[in-house]
Coordinates of C-alpha atoms in Angstrom, one line a residue:
Chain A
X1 CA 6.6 -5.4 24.3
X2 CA 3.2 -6.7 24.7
X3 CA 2.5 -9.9 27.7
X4 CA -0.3 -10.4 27.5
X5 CA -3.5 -13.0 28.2
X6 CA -4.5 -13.6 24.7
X7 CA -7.9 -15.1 25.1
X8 CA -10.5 -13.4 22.2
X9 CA -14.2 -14.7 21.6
X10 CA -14.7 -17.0 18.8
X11 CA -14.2 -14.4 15.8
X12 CA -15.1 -17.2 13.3
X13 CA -14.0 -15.7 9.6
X14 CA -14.8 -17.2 6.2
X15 CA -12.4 -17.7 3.8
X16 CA -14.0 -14.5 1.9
X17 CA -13.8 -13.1 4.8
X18 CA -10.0 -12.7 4.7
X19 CA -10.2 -10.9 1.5
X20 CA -12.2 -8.4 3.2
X21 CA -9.8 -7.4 6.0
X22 CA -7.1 -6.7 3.3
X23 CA -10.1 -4.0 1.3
X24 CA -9.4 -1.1 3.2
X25 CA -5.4 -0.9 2.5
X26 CA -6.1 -0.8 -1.0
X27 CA -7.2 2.3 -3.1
X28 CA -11.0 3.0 -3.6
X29 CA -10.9 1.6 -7.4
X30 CA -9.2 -1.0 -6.6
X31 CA -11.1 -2.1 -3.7
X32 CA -14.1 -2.1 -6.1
X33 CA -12.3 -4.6 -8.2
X34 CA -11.7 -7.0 -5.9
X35 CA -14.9 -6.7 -4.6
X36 CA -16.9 -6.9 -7.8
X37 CA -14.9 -10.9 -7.8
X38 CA -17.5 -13.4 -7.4
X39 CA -17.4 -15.1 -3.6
X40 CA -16.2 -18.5 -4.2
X41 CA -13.4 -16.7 -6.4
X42 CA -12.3 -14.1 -3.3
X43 CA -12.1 -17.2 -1.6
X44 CA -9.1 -18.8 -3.9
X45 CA -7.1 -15.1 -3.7
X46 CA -4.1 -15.5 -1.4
X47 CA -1.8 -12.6 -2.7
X48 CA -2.6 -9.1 -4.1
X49 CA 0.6 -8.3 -6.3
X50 CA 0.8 -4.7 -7.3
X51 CA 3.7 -3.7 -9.4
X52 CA 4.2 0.0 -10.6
X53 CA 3.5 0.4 -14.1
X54 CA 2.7 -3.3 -14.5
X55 CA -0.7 -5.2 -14.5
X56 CA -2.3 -5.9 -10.8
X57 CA -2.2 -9.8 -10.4
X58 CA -3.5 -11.9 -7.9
X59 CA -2.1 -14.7 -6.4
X60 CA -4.5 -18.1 -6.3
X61 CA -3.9 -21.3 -5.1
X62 CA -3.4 -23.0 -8.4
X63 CA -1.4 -20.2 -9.8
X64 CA -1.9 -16.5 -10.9
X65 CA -4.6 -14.1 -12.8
X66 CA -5.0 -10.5 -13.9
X67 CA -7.6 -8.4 -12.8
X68 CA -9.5 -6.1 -15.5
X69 CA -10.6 -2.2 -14.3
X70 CA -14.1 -3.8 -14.1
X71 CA -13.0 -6.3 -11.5
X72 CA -12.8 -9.4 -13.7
X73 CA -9.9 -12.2 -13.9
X74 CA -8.4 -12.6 -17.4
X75 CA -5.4 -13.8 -18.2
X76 CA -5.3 -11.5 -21.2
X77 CA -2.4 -8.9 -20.6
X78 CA -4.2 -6.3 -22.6
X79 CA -7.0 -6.3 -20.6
X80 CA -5.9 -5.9 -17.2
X81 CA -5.5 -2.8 -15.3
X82 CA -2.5 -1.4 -15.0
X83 CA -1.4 0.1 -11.3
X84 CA -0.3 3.3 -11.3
X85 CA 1.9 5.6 -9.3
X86 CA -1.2 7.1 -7.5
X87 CA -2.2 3.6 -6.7
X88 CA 0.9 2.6 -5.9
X89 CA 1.4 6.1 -3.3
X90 CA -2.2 5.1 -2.2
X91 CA -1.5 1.2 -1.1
X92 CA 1.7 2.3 0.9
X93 CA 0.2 5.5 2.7
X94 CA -2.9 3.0 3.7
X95 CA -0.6 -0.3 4.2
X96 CA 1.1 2.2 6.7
X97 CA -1.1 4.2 8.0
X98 CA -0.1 6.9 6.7
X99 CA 3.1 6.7 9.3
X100 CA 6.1 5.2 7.4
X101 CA 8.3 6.8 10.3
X102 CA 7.0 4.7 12.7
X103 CA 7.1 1.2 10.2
X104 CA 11.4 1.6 10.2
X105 CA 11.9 -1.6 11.5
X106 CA 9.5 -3.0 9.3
X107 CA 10.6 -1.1 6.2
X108 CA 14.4 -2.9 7.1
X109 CA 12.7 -6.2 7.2
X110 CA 10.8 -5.2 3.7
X111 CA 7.4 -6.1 4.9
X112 CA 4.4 -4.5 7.3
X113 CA 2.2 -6.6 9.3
X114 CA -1.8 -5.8 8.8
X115 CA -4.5 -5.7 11.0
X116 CA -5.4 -9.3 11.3
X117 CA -1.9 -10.7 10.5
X118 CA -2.1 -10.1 7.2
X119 CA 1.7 -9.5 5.7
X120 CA 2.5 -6.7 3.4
X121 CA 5.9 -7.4 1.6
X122 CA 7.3 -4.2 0.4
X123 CA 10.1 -3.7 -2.7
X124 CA 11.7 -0.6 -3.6
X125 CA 14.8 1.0 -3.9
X126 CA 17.2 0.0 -0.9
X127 CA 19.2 2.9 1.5
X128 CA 22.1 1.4 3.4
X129 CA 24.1 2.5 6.0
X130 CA 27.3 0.7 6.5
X131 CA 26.4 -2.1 4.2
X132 CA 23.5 -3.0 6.2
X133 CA 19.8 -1.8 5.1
X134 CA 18.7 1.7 6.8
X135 CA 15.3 1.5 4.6
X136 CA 13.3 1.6 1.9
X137 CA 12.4 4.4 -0.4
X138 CA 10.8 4.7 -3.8
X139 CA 8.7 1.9 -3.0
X140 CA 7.1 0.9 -6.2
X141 CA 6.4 -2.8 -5.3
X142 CA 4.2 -4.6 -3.0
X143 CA 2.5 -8.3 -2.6
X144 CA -0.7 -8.2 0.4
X145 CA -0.1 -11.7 1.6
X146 CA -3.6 -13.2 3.1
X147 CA -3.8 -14.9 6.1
X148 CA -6.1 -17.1 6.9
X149 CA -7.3 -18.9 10.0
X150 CA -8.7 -22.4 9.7
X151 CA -9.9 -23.5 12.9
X152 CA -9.2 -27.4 12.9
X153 CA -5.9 -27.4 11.0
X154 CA -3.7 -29.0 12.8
X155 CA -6.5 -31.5 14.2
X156 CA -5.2 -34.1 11.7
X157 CA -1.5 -34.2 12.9
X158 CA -2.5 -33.3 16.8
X159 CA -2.7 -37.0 17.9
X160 CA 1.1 -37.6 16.7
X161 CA 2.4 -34.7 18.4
X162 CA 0.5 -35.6 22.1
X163 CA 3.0 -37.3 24.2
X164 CA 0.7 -39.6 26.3
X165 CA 1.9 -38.0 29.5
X166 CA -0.4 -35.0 28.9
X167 CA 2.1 -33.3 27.0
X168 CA 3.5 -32.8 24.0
X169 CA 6.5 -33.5 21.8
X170 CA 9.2 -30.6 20.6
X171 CA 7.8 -30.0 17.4
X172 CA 8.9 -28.6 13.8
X173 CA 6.7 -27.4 11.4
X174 CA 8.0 -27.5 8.1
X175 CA 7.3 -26.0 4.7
X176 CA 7.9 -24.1 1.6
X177 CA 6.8 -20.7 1.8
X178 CA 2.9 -20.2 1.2
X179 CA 2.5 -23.8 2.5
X180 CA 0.0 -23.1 5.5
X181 CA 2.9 -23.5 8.1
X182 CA 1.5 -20.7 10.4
X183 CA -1.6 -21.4 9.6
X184 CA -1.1 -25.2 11.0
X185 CA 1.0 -23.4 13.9
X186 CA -1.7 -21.3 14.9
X187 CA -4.0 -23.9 15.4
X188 CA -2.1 -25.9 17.0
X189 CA -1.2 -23.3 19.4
X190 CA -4.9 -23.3 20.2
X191 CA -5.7 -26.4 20.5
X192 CA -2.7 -26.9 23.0
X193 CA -3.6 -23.8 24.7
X194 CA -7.2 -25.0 24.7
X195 CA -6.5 -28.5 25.0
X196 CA -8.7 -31.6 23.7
X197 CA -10.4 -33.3 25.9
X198 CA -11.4 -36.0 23.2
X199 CA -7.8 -36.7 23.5
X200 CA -8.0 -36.7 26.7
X201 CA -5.4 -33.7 26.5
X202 CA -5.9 -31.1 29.4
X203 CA -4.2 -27.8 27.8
X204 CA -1.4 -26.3 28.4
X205 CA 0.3 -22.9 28.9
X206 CA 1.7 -21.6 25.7
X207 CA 4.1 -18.5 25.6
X208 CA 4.0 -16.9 21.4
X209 CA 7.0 -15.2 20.3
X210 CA 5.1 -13.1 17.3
X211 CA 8.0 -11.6 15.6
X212 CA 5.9 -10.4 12.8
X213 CA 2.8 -10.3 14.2
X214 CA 1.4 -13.0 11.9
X215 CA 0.7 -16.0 14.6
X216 CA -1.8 -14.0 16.8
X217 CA -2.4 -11.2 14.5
X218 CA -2.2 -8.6 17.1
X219 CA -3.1 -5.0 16.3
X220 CA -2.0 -2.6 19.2
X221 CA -0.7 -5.8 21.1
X222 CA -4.2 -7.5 21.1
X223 CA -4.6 -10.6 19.2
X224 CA -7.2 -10.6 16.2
X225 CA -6.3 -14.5 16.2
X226 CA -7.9 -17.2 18.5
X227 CA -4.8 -18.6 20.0
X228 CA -6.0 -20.0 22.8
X229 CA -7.3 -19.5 26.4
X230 CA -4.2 -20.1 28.1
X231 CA -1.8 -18.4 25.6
X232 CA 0.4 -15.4 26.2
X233 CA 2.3 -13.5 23.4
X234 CA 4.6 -11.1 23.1
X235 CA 4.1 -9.4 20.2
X236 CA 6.9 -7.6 17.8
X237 CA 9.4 -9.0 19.5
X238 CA 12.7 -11.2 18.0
X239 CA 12.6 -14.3 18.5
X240 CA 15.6 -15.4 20.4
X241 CA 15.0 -12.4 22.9
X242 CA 11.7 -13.2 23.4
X243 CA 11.7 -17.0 24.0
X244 CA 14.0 -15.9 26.9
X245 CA 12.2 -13.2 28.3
X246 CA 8.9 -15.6 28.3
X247 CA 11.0 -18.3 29.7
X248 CA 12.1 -15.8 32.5
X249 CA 9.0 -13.9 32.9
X250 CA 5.4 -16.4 31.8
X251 CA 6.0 -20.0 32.9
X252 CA 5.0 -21.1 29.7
X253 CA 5.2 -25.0 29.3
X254 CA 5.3 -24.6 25.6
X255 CA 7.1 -22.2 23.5
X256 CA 6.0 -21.3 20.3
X257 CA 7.7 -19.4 17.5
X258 CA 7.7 -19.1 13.5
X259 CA 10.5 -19.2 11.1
X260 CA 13.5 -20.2 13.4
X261 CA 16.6 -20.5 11.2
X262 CA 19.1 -17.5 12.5
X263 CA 22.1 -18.5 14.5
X264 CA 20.7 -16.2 17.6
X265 CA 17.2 -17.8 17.3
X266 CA 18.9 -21.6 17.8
X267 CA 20.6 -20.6 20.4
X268 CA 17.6 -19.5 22.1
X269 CA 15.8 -22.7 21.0
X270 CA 18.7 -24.5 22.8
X271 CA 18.4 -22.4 26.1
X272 CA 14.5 -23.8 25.9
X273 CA 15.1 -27.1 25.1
X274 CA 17.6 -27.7 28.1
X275 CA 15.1 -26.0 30.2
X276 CA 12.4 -28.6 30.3
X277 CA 9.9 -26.4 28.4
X278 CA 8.3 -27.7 24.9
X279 CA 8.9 -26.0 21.9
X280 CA 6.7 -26.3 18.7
X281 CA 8.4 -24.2 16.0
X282 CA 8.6 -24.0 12.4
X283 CA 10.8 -23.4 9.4
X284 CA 11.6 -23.2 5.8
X285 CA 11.9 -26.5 3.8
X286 CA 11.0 -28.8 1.9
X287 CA 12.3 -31.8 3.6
X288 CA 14.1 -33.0 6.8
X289 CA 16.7 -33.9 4.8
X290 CA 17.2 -30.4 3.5
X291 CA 16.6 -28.9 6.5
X292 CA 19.9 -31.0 7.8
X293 CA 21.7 -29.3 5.4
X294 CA 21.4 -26.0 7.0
X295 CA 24.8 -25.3 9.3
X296 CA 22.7 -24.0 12.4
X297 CA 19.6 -25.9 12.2
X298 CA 21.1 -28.9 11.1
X299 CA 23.5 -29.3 13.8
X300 CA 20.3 -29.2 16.4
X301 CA 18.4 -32.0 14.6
X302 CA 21.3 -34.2 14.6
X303 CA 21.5 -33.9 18.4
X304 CA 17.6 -35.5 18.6
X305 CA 16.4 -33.2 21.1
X306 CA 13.6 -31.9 18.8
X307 CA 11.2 -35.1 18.3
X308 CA 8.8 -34.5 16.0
X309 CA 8.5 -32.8 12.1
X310 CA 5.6 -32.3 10.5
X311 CA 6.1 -32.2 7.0
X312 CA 4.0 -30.1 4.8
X313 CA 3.6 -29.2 0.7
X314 CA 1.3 -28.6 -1.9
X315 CA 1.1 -32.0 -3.1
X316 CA -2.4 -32.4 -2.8
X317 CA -3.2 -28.7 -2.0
X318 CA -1.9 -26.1 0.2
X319 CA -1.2 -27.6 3.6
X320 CA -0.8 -31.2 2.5
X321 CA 0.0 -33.1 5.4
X322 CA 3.3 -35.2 3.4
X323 CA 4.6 -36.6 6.4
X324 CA 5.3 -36.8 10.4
X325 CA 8.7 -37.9 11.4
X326 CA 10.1 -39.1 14.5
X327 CA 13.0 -36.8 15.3
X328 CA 14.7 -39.5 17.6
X329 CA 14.5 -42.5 15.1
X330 CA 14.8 -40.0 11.9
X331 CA 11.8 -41.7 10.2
X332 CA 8.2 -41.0 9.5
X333 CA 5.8 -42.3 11.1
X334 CA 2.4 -43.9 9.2
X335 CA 0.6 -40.7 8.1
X336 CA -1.5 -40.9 5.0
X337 CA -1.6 -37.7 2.8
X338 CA -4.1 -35.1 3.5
Chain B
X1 CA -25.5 53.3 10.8
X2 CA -22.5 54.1 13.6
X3 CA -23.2 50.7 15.5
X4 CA -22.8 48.8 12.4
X5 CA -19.9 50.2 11.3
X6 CA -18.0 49.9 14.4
X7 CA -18.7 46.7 14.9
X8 CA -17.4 46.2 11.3
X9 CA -14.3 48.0 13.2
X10 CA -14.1 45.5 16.2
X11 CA -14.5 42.3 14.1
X12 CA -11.1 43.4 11.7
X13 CA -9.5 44.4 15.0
X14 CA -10.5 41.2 16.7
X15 CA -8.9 39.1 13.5
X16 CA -5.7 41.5 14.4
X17 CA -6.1 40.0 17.9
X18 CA -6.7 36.2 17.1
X19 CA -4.5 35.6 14.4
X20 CA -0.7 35.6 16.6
X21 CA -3.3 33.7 19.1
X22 CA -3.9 31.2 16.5
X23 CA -0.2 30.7 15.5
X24 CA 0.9 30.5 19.2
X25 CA -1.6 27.7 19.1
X26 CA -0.7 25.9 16.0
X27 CA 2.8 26.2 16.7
X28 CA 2.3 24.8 20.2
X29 CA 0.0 21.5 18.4
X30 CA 3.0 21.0 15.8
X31 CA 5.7 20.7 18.7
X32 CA 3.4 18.1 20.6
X33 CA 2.9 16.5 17.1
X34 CA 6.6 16.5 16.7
X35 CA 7.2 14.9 19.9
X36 CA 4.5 12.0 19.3
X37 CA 6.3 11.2 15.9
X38 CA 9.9 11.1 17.4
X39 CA 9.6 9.9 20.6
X40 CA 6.7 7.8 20.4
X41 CA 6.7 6.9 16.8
X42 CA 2.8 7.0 17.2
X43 CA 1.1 6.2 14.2
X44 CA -0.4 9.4 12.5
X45 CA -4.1 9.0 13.2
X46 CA -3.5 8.1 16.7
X47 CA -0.8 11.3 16.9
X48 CA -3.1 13.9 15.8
X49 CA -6.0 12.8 18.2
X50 CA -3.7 12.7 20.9
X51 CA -2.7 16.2 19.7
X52 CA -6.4 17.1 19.1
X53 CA -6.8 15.8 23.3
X54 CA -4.4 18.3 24.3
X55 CA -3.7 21.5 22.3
X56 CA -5.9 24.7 22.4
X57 CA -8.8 24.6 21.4
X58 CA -8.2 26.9 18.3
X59 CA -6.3 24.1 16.7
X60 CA -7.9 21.0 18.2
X61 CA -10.2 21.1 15.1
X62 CA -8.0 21.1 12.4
X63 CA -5.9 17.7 14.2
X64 CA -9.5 15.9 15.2
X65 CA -10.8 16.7 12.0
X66 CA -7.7 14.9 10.3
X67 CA -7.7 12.0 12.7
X68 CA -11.4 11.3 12.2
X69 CA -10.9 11.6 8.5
X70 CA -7.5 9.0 8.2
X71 CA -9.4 6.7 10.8
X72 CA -12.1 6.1 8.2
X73 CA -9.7 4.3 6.5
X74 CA -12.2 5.5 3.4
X75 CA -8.7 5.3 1.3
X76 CA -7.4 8.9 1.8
X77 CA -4.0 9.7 2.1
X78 CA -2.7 11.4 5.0
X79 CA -2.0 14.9 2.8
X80 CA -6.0 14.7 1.7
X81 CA -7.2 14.1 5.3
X82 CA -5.2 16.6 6.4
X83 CA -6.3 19.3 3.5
X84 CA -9.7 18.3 4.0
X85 CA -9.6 19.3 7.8
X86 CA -8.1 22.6 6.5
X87 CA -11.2 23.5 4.7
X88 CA -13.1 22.7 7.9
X89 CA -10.7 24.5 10.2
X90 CA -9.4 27.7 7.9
X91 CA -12.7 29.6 7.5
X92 CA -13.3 29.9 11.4
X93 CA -10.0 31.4 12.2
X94 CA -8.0 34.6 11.7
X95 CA -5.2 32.9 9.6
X96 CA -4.2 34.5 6.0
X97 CA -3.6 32.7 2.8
X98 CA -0.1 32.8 3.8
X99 CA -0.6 30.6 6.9
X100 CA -2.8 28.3 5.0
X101 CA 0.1 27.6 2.7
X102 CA 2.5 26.7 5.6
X103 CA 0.1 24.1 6.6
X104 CA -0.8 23.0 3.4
X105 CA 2.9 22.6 2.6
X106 CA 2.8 20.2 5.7
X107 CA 0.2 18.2 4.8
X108 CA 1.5 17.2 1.2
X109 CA 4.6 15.6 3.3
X110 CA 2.6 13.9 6.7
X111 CA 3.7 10.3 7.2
X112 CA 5.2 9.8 4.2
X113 CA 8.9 9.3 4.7
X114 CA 11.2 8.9 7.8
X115 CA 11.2 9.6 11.1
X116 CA 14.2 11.8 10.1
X117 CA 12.3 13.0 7.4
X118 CA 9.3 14.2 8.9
X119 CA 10.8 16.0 12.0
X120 CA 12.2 18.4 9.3
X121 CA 9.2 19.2 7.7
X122 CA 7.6 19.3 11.3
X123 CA 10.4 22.1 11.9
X124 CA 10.3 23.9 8.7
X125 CA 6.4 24.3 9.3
X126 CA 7.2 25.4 13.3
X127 CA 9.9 28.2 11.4
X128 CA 7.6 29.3 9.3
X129 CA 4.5 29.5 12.0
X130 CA 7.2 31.4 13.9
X131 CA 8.0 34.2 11.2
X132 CA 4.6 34.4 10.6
X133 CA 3.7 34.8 14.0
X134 CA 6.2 37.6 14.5
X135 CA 4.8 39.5 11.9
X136 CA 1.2 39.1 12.7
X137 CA 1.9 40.3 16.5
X138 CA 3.2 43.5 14.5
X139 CA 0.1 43.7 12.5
X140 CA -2.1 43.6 15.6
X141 CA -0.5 46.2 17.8
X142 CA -0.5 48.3 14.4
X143 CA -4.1 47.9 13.3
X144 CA -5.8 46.9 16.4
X145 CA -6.3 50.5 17.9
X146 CA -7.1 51.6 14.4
X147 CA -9.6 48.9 13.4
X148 CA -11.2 49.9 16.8
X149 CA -11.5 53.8 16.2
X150 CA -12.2 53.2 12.5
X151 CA -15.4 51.3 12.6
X152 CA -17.1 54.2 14.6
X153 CA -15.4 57.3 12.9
X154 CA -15.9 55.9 9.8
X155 CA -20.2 55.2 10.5
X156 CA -19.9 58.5 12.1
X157 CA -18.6 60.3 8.7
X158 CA -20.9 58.3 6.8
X159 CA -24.1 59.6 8.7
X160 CA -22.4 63.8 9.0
X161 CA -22.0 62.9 5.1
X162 CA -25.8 61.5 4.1
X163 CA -27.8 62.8 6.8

């Protein structure tokens, strides 16, 4: 476990940037590949998709491309490069530097966290022990998610979560996958932890539950993200754990975690809500009314304690704002689509 | 001539000496390595520096050479950083082909698998040290003395022969 004051300098990081912190878990060759991709192109690449036998593809925002040995996107079959098992070995030694034995956990889960919060999702050949999975072995799949940070992402839907009493509204983030909802949690993490004095919001104290390590990014327990000067997080840890021990240990006035949705993790939530302190969560959706549906979840939204859910899609873009909604009335509230 | 030729003597007699040394040594580094991977589940290049910080100094090389070498992150694997350091660290000591083998054996399976996994190799190598160390303590109390006397006995014949 890893308490800590998570304050870091202003590590400002272009979008190409992001592609760069991913380079050195990938083989030499390919490395060259990728960067031998023109700049405003490394900036579209969200996933690296290597597949064992199969061409290497990258993941854009507007769909996907193969890469040629040269370092070129085609979308020619025959021309792109082909991963092989060396690769493949290559990517997961460096993915896990070089110590699988100490990634278990992570193996279980099927991904590895990155310096810089960048997720690894991992596919192979599943080993369970009483029905439940041990590991992974004869890993021959694995998608390099990248993360990136956009300082100012959650300015846009800041003034609807702000409470007028200097504080802030529970609030839900939610999203298909690959929607920017940590990215819009990050931020907003900061700019609570921060706070906005434009707003004439003073900042508050924000404990991070970082299951996966993808909020703060920490590496060794330090965060590589800005979240904030008054942010603590414990890193690694599961969520329904760690809300309590921050709850116990921090004095946070706002709790922040990504990806609530298991029955242990709600319960938690509830423990928070009934104990005056804020929450600002996310989960997986599409809409409210979907995420109603859910047996766990659900039953927690109908009670109205969670007041505000950002709604976010790719309408317009990864990250499209689609809608606020009030959590107590159950409808949105005027946001235009951005 | 006689000088020469037993100093020829000492330096095969001083190999005798250093090679169970060595072992002891190695052996000793592969336990601590052991324990960082089990206990502390330390990740690799982190294990072997912290090994490198504490063993003897006969095998610190070989560990900080492969921790500098996977810290790069130039895109090695573990096994490569690990042979790599070999070639740095083999030529300076007393070890035999045989020993190289043992460690290059080890290398080829480094981080690569389980915790479960990778304490067995760890112990196979430790076996294997083990033997080997048994045998080469034999060597030296056989061909230490020898080594010693031969050096000088042997110049000494060669100069009664030419001179």
């Amino acid at each position: 476990m890893n308490v800590l004051n998570s304050y870091q300098p202003d590590q400002g990081q272009g979008k190409a940037g992001a592609i760069n912190d991913v380079l050195p878990v990938l083989p030499a060759n390919i490395r060259s590949m990728l960067a031998a991709l023109p700049d405003l192109f490394q900036e579209k690449v969200e996933e690296i998709r290597l597949r064992q036998g199969r061409p290497l593809l990258l993941g854009l925002s507007n769909g996907d491309v193969f890469l040629c040995a040269e370092g070129r996107p085609t979308h020619r079959i025959n021309e792109a490069y082909q991963v092989t098992p060396l690769d493949m070995e290559r990517v997961i030694q460096l993915i896990s530097n070089s110590s699988l034995y100490a990634l278990e956990e992570e193996l279980r889960n099927g991904f590895i966290t990155l310096p810089g919060g960048h997720r690894a999702g991992i596919t192979g050949k599943a080993v369970l022990d009483g029905g439940k999975v041990r590991t992974l072995k004869y890993l021959s799949g694995c998608n390099i998610r990248i993360s990136r940070e956009i300082s100012g992402a959650a300015s846009v839907v800041l003034p609807y979560l702000l409470d007028g009493n200097e504080g802030i509204f529970h609030t839900v983030i939610v999203s298909p996958p690959c929607c920017g909802k940590t990215t819009m949690l990050r931020d907003l993490i900061r700019q609570v932890s921060n706070g906005v004095p434009e707003l004439g919001f003073p900042g508050m104290t924000v404990g991070v539950v970082d299951e996966r390590s993808e909020i703060a990014g920490c590496y060794k327990g330090i965060p590589q993200r800005d979240v904030g000067l008054r942010t603590d997080v414990l890193d690694g840890c599961p969520k329904a754990e760690g809300m309590m021990m921050l709850l116990r240990a921090m004095n946070p006035r706002v709790i922040a975690a990504d990806e609530i949705g298991r029955h242990e993790d709600v319960k938690a939530l509830e423990e928070v809500l009934n104990a005056g302190v804020k929450v600002i969560i996310t989960a997986h959706g599409k809409s409210l009314s979907e995420l109603l549906e859910r047996p766990v979840l659900g039953k927690i939204i109908k009670s109205k304690m969670l007041e505000r859910f950002v709604i976010l899609g790719r309408s317009r873009g990864v990250g499209t704002l689609e809608e606020v909604i009030d959590g107590k009335l159950m409808r949105a509230i005027g946001v235009r689509k951005c | 001539m006689v000088m020469a030729s037993g100093f020829c003597g000492l330096s095969v007699a001083g190999n005798y000496q250093r090679r169970p040394r060595e072992l002891r040594s190695l052996r000793a580094a592969l336990q601590m390595l052991e324990t960082e991977v089990s206990y502390g589940a330390t990740f690799l290049p982190e294990a072997l520096k912290q090994v490198s910080g504490r063993c003897d100094q006969s095998a610190a090389v070989l560990f900080r050479e492969a921790a500098a070498e996977l810290s790069t992150m130039s895109g090695v694997t573990a096994a490569e950083a690990w042979d790599k350091a070999l070639r740095k660290y083999y030529p300076g000591t007393a070890l035999k082909p045989g020993d190289l083998a043992v460690l290059h054996n080890l290398g080829a399976s480094l981080g690569i698998s389980d915790r479960e996994d990778q304490i067995k190799h760890l112990h196979l190598a430790m076996e294997q040290i083990e033997s080997e160390t048994v045998g080469a303590e034999d060597e030296s109390v056989r061909n230490v003395k020898l080594w010693r006397y031969l050096g000088f006995i042997g110049g000494l014949l060669v100069v009664l022969l030419f001179y």
